[in-house]
Short mmCIF file of C-alpha atoms and ligand atoms in Angstrom, two decimals:
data_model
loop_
_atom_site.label_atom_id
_atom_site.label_comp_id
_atom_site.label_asym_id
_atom_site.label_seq_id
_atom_site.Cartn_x
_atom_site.Cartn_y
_atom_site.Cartn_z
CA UNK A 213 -2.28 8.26 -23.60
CA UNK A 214 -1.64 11.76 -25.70
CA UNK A 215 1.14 12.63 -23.69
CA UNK A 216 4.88 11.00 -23.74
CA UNK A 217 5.20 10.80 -20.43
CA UNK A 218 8.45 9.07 -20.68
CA UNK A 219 10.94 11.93 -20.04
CA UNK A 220 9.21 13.03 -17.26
CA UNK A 221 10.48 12.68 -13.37
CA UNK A 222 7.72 11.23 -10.94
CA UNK A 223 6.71 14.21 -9.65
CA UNK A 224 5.75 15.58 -13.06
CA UNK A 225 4.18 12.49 -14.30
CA UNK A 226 1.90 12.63 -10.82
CA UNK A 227 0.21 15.98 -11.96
CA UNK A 228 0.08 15.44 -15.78
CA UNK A 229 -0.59 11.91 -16.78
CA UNK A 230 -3.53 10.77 -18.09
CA UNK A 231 -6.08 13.20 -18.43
CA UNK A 232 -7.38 13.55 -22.57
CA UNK A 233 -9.21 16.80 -22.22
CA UNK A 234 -12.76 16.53 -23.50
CA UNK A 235 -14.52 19.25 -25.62
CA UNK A 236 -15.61 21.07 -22.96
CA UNK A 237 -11.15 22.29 -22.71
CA UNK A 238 -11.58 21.77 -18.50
CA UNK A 239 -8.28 21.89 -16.77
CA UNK A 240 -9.08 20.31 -14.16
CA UNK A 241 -9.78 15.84 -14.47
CA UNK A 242 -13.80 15.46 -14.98
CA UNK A 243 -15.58 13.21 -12.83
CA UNK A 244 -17.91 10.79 -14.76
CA UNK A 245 -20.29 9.59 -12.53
CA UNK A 246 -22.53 7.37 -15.17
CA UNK A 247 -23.16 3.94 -14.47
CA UNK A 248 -23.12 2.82 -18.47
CA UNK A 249 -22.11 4.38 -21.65
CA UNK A 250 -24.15 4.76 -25.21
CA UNK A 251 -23.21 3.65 -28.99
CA UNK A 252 -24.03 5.75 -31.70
CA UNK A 253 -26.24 2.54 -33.52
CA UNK A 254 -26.82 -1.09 -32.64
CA UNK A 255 -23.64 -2.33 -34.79
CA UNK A 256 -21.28 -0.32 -32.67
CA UNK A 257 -22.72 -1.91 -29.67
CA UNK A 258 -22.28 -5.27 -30.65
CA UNK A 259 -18.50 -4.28 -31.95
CA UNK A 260 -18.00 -3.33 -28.69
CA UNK A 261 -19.18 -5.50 -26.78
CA UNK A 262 -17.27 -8.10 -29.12
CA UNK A 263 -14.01 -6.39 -28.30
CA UNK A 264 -13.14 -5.54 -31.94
CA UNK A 265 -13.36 -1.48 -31.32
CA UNK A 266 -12.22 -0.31 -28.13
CA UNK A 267 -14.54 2.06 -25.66
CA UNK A 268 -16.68 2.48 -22.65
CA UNK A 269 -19.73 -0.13 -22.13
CA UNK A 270 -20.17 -0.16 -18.08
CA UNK A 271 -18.20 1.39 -14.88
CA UNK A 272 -17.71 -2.31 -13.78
CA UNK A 273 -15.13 -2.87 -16.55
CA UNK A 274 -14.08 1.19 -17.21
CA UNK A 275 -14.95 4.25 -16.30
CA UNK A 276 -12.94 7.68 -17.77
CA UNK A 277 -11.82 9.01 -14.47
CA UNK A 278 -10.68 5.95 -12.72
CA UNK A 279 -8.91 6.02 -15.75
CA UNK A 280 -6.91 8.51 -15.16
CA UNK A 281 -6.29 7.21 -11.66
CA UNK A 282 -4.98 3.76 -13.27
CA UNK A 283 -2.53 5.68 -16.46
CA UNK A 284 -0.97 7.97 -13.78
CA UNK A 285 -0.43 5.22 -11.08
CA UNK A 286 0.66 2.79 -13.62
CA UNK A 287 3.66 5.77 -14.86
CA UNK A 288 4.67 6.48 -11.21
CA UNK A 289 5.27 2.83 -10.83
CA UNK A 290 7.18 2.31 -14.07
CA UNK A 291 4.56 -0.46 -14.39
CA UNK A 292 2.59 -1.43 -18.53
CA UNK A 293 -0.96 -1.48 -16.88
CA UNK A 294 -3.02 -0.56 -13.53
CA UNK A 295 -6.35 -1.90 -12.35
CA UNK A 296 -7.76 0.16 -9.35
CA UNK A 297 -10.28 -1.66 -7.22
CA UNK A 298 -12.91 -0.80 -4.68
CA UNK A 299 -9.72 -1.11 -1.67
CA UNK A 300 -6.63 -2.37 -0.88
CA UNK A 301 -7.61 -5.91 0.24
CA UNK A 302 -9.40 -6.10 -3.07
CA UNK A 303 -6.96 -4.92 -4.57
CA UNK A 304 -5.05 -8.48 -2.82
CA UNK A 305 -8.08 -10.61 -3.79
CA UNK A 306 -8.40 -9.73 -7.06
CA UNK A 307 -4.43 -10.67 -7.97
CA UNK A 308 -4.81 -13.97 -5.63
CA UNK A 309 -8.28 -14.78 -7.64
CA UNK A 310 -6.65 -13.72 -11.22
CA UNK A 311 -3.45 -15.58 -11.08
CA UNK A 312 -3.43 -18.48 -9.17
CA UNK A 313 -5.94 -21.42 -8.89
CA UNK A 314 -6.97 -24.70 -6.40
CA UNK A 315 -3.19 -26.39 -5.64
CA UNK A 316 -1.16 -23.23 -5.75
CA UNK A 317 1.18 -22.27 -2.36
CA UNK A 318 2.28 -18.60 -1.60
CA UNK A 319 4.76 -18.11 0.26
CA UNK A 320 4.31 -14.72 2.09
CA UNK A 321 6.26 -12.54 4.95
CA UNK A 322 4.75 -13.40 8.82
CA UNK A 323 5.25 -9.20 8.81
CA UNK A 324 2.33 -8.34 6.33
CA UNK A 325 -1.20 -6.40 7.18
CA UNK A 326 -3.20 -8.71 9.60
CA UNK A 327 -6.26 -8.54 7.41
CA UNK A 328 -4.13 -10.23 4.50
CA UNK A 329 -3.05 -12.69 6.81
CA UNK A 330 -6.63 -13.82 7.58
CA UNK A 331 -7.44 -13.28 4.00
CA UNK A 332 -4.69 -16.11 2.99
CA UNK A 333 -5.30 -18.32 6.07
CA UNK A 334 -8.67 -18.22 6.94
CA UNK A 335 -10.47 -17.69 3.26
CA UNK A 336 -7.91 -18.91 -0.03
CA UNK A 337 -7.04 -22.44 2.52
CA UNK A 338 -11.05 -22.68 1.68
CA UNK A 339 -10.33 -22.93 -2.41
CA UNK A 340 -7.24 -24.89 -2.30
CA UNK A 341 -4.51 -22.12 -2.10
CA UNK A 342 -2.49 -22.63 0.64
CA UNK A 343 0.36 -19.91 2.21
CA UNK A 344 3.75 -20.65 4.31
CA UNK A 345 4.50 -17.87 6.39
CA UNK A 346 8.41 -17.05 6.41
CA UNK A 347 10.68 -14.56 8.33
CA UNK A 348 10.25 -11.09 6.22
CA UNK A 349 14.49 -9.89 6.45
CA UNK A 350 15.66 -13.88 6.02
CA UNK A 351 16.08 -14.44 2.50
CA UNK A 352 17.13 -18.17 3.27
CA UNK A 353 13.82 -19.14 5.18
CA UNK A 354 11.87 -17.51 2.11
CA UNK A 355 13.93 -19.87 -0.22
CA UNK A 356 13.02 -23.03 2.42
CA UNK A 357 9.45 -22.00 2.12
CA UNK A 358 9.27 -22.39 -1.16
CA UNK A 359 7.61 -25.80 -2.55
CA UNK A 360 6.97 -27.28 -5.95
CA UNK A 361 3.65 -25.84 -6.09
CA UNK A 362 4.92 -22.06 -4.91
CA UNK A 363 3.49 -19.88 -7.60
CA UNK A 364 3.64 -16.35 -5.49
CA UNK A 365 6.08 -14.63 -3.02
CA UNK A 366 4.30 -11.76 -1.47
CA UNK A 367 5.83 -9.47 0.77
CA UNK A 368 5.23 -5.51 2.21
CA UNK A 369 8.65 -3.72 2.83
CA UNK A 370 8.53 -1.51 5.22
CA UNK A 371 5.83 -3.91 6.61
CA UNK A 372 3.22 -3.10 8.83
CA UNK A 373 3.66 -2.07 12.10
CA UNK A 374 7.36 -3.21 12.51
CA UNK A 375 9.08 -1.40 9.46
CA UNK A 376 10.94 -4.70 8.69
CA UNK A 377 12.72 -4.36 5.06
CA UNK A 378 13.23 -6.97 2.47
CA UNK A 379 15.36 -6.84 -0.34
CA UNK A 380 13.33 -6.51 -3.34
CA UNK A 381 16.32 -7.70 -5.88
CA UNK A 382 17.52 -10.40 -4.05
CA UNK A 383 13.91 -11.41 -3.18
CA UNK A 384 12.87 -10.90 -7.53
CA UNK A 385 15.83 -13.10 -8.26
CA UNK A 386 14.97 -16.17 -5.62
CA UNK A 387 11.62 -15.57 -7.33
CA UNK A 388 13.38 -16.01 -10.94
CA UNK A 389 14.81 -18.73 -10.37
CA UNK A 390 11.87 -20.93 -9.15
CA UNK A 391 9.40 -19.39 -11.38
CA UNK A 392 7.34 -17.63 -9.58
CA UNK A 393 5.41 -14.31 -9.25
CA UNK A 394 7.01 -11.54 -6.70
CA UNK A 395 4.06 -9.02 -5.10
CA UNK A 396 5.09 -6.15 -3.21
CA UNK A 397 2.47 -4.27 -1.67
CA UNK A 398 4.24 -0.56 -1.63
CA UNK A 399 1.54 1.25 0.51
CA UNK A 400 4.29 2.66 2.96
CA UNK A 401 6.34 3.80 0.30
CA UNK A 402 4.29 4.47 -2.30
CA UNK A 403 6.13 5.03 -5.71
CA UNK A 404 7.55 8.55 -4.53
CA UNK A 405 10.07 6.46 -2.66
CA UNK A 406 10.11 3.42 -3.86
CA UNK A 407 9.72 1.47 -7.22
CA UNK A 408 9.51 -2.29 -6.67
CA UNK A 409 8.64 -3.25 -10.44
CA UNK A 410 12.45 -1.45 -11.30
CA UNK A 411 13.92 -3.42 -8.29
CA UNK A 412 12.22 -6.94 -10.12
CA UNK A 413 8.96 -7.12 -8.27
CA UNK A 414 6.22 -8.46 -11.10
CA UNK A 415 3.11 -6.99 -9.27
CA UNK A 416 2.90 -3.64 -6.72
CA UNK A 417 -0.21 -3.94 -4.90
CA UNK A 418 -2.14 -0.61 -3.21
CA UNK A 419 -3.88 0.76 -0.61
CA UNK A 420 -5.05 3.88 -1.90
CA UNK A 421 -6.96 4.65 1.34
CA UNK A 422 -3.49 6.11 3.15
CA UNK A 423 -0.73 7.63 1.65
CA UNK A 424 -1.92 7.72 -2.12
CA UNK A 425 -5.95 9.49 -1.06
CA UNK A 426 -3.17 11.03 2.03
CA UNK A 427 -6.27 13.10 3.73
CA UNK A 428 -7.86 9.90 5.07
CA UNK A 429 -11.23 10.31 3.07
CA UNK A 430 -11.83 7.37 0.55
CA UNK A 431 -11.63 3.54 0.57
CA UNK A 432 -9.79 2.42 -2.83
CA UNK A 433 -6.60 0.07 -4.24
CA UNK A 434 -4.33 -0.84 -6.89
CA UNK A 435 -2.82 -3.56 -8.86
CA UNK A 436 0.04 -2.40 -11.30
CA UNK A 437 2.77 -4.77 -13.38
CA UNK A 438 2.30 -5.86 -17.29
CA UNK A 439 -0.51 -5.90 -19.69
CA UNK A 440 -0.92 -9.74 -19.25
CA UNK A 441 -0.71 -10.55 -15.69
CA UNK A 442 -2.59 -6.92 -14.92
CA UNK A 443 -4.27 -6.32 -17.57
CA UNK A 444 -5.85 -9.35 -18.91
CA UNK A 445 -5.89 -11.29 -15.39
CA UNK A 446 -6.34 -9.39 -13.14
CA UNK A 447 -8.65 -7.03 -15.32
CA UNK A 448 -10.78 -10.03 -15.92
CA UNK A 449 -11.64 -10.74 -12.70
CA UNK A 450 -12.46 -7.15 -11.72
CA UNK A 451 -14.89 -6.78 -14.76
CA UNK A 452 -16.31 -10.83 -13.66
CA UNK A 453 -16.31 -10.07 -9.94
CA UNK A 454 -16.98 -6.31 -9.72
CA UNK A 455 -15.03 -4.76 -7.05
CA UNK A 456 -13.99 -1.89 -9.22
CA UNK A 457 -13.38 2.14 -7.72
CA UNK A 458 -16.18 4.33 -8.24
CA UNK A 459 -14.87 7.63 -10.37
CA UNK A 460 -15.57 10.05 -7.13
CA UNK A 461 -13.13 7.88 -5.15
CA UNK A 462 -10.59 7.91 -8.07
CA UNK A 463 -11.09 11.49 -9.02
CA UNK A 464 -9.93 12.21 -4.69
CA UNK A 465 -6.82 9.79 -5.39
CA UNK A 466 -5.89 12.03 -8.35
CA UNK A 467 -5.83 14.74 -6.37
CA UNK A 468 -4.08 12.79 -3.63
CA UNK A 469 -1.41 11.84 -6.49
CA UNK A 470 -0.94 15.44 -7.23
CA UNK A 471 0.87 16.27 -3.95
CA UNK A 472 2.28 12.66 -3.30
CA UNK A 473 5.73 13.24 -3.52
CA UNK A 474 5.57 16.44 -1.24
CA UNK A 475 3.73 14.89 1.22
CA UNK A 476 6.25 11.82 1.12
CA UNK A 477 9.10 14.05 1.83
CA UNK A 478 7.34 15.50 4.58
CA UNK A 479 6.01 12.89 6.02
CA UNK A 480 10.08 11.23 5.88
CA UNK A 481 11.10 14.19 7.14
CA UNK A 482 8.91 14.82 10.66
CA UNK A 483 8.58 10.67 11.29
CA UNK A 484 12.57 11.27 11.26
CA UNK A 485 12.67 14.09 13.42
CA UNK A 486 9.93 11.79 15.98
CA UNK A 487 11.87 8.79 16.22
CA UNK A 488 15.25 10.25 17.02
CA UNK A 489 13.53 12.20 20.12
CA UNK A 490 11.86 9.09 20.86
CA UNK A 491 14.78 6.68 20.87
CA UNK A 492 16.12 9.51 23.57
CA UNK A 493 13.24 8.79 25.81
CA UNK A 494 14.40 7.26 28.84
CA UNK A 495 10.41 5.19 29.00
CA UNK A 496 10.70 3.65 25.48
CA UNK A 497 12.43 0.29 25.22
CA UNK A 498 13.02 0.64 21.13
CA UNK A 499 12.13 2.49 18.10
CA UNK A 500 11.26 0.91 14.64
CA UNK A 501 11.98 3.37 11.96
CA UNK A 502 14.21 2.39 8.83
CA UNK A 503 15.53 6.33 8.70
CA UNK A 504 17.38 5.65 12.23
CA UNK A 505 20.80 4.26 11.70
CA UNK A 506 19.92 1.81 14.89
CA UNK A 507 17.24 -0.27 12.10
CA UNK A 508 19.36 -2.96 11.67
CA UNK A 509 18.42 -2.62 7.73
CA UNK A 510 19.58 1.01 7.98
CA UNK A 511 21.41 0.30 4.56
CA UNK A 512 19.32 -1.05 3.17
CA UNK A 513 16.50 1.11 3.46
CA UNK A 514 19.32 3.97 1.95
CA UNK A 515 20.03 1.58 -1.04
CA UNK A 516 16.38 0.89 -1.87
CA UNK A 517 14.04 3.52 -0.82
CA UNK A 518 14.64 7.49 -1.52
CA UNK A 519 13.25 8.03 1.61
CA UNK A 520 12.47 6.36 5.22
CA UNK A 521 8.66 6.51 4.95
CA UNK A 522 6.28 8.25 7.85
CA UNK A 523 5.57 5.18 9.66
CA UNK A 524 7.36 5.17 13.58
CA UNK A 525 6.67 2.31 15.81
CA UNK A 526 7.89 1.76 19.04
CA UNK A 527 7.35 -0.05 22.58
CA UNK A 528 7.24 1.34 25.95
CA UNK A 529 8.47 -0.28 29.24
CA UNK A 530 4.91 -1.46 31.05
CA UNK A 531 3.27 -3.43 27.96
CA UNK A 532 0.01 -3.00 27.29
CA UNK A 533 -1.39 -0.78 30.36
CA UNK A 534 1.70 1.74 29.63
CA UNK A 535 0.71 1.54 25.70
CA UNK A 536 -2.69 2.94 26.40
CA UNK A 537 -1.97 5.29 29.70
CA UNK A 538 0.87 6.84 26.65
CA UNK A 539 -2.24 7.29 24.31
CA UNK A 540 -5.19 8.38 26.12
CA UNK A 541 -2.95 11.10 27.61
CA UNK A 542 -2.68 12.36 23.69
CA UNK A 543 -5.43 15.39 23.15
CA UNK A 544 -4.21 15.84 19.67
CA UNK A 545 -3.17 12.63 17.95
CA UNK A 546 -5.83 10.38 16.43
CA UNK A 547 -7.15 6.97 17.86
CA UNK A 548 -7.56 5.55 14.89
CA UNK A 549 -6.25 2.61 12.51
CA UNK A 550 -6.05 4.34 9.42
CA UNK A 551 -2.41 5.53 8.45
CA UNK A 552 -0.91 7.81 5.94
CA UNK A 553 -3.34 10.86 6.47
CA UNK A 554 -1.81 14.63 7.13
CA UNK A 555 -3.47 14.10 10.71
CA UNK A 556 -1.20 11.91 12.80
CA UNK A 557 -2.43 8.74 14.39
CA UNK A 558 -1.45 6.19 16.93
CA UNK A 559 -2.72 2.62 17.02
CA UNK A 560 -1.89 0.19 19.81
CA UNK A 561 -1.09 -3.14 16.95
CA UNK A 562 -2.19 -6.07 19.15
CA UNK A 563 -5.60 -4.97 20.71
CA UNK A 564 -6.99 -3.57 17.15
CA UNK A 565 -5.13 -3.94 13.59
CA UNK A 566 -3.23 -7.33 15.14
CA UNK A 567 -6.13 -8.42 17.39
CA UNK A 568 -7.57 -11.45 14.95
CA UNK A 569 -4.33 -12.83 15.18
CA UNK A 570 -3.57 -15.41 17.80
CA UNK A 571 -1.53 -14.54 21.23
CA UNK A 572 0.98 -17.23 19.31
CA UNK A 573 0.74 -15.78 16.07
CA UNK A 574 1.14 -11.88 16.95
CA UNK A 575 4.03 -13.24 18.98
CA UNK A 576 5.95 -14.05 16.04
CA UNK A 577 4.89 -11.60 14.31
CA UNK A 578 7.14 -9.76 16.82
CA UNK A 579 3.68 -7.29 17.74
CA UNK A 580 4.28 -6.98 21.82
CA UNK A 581 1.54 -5.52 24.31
CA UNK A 582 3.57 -2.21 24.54
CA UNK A 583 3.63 -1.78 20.77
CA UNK A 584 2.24 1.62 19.77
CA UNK A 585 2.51 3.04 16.11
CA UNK A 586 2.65 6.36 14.98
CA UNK A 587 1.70 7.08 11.17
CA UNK A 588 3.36 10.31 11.48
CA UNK A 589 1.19 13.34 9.96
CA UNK A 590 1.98 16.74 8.39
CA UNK A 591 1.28 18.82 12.18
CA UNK A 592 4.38 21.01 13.33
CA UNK A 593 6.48 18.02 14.58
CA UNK A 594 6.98 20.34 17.84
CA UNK A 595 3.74 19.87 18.33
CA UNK A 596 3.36 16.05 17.38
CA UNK A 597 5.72 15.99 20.19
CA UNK A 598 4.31 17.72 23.07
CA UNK A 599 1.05 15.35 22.70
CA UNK A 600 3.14 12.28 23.04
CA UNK A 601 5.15 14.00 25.85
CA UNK A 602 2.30 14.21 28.41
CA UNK A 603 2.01 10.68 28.35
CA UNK A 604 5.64 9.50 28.27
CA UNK A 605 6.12 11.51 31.23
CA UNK A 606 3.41 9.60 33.13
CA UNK A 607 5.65 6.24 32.50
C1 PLP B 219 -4.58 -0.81 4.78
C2 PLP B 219 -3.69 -1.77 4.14
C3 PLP B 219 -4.18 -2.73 3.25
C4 PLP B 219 -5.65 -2.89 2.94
O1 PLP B 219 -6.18 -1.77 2.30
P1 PLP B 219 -7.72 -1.31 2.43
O2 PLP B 219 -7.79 -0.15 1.51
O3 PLP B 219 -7.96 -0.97 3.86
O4 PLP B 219 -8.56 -2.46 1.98
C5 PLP B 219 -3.27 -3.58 2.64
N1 PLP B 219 -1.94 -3.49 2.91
C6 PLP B 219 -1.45 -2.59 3.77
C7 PLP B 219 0.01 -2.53 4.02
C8 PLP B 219 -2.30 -1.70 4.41
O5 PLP B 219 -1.79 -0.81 5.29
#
């Protein structure tokens, strides 16, 4: 990288990093949409192929403008090195596949994305790598999960849909001390409010498809720690196994990047706004939100996150046939399962993102028939309000 980046505050380091201009002087990042790149004569060829000069060979190993993408994630995070893959749960794969093998045991939050859940249960059990699910806030029942064989603790904080918190030094130092690898997968933070590798997390995992793309158009993920475990590991298997981020989808994060910590204080802001009206709403049983001083990790969320996030969840009185009377009254919000986008959406959890999971399962996962998240948008919150009204008046 030309630049010393170094000196720079996030924000700064999310519109600058990583771009070389070419000879061409653009200011704005080029898209290189070529599959493979030329050598000037057979012998450089062969020396790079060989690894003994460095540069481009094929867009399954690296490409210029997801690139960029990687240098300028990989500075927000504080982290040596960043692979971006094809999405998020590749993202997952890819560091499951690069740094673990047949006999290893993850232990893993019960609170985590229900397609990583099946991922670890239904597909790794298949190749020997087995998971113990724990309780995300109890730092004791991650420490009784752990076995002789534990090589990864993998958590989200916030997680997904509950916005339970874990504490990311305590969790690094449990990790520590029994030798093992701590992944957080920082999707509702993203590095604009939070920074798990400075906190003692070895690996921050991405989904660039919400908050980092934030206008809901590409599919794309992330992988960021040091040069060996990222780099060389997990690098390897994304060269070997090819999910790797096509350069249009990277060159839309970039510009996602650009605005990132803008749209994360926004985002904090009107989510904060939402769930204090909601918790006033006499047919709403409780509010999830980490900004509300009723989260029973209130503090937490202060000490370790520079913001609460966008993400509201909440459950009405009636279950599941209040859930969906409250959103098909909504004209405005989105239906839809996709989160961190400037439009706001609402998902009802247990019939769609939590639906795989068993009724046993998504019951200790805490995700009731009246659950209902909001990914709160960028609207006027006014207005965010007024759409939920209609229905919450029908309750
Ligand atoms: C969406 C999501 C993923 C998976 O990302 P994709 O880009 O959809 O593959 C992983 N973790 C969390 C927390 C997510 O919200």
């Amino acid at each position: 990288m030309s630049q010393d980046y170094n000196d720079w505050s996030l924000a700064t380091r999310a519109i600058r990093v990583g771009h070389e201009r070419t000879h061409e002087k653009e200011h704005g990042e080029p898209i290189f949409p070529t599959s493979s790149f030329t050598f000037d004569s057979a012998a450089e060829a062969a020396a790079c192929f060989a690894g003994e000069i460095p540069g481009n060979i094929y867009s399954r190993f690296t490409n210029p403008t997801v690139r960029i993408f990687e240098q300028r994630l990989a500075a927000m995070e504080g982290g040596e090195s960043c692979v971006a893959t094809a999405s998020g749960m590749a993202a997952i794969l890819a560091t499951v596949i690069g740094l673990l093998k047949s006999g290893d045991h993850i232990v893993s939050s019960r609170s985590i994305f229900g397609t990583t859940t099946v991922l670890f249960e239904k597909y790794l059990t298949r190749f020997g790598i087995t998971t113990t699910f724990v309780s995300q806030a109890d730092i004791g029942g991650w420490e009784r999960g752990i076995r002789p064989n534990t090589r990864m603790l993998f958590v989200e904080t916030p997680s997904n849909p509950l916005t339970e918190l874990v504490d990311i030094e305590m969790l690094s130092n449990l990790a520590k001390a029994y030798d093992c690898l701590l992944v957080v997968d920082n999707c509702f933070c993203t590095p604009a409010l939070q920074q798990p590798l400075a906190l003692g997390a070895d690996l921050v995992i991405h989904s660039a498809t919400k908050y980092l793309d934030g206008q809901g158009r590409c599919i794309g993920g992330a992988v960021v720690g040091d040069a060996k475990l990222v780099g060389e590991e997990v690098y390897g298997v994304l060269r070997t196994a090819g999910p790797s981020l096509s350069p249009f989808n990277a060159w839309v994060f970039l510009k996602g990047l650009e605005t990132l910590d803008l749209r994360m204080q926004a985002h904090s802001y009107n989510a904060t706004e939402l769930a204090k009206w909601l918790e006033d709403c006499p047919a709403i049983q409780q509010v999830y939100f980490p900004g509300l001083k009723s989260h029973p990790q209130h503090l937490l969320a202060i000490k370790q996150q520079s913001g609460p996030g966008g993400i509201v969840s909440f459950t009405v009185k009636g279950g599941q046939k209040a859930a969906w009377k409250m959103m098909d009254s909504t004209k405005m919000l989105s239906i839809t399962a996709n989160l961190g986008d400037t439009k706001t959406t609402v998902t009802h959890p247990a019939t769609t993102t939590h639906a795989r999971l068993s009724p046993e399962q998504r019951s200790e996962a805490g995700i009731s028939d009246g659950l209902v998240r909001i990914a709160v948008g960028l609207e006027d919150i006014e207005d965010i309000k007024s759409d939920l009204e209609r229905g919450l008046a029908l309750l």
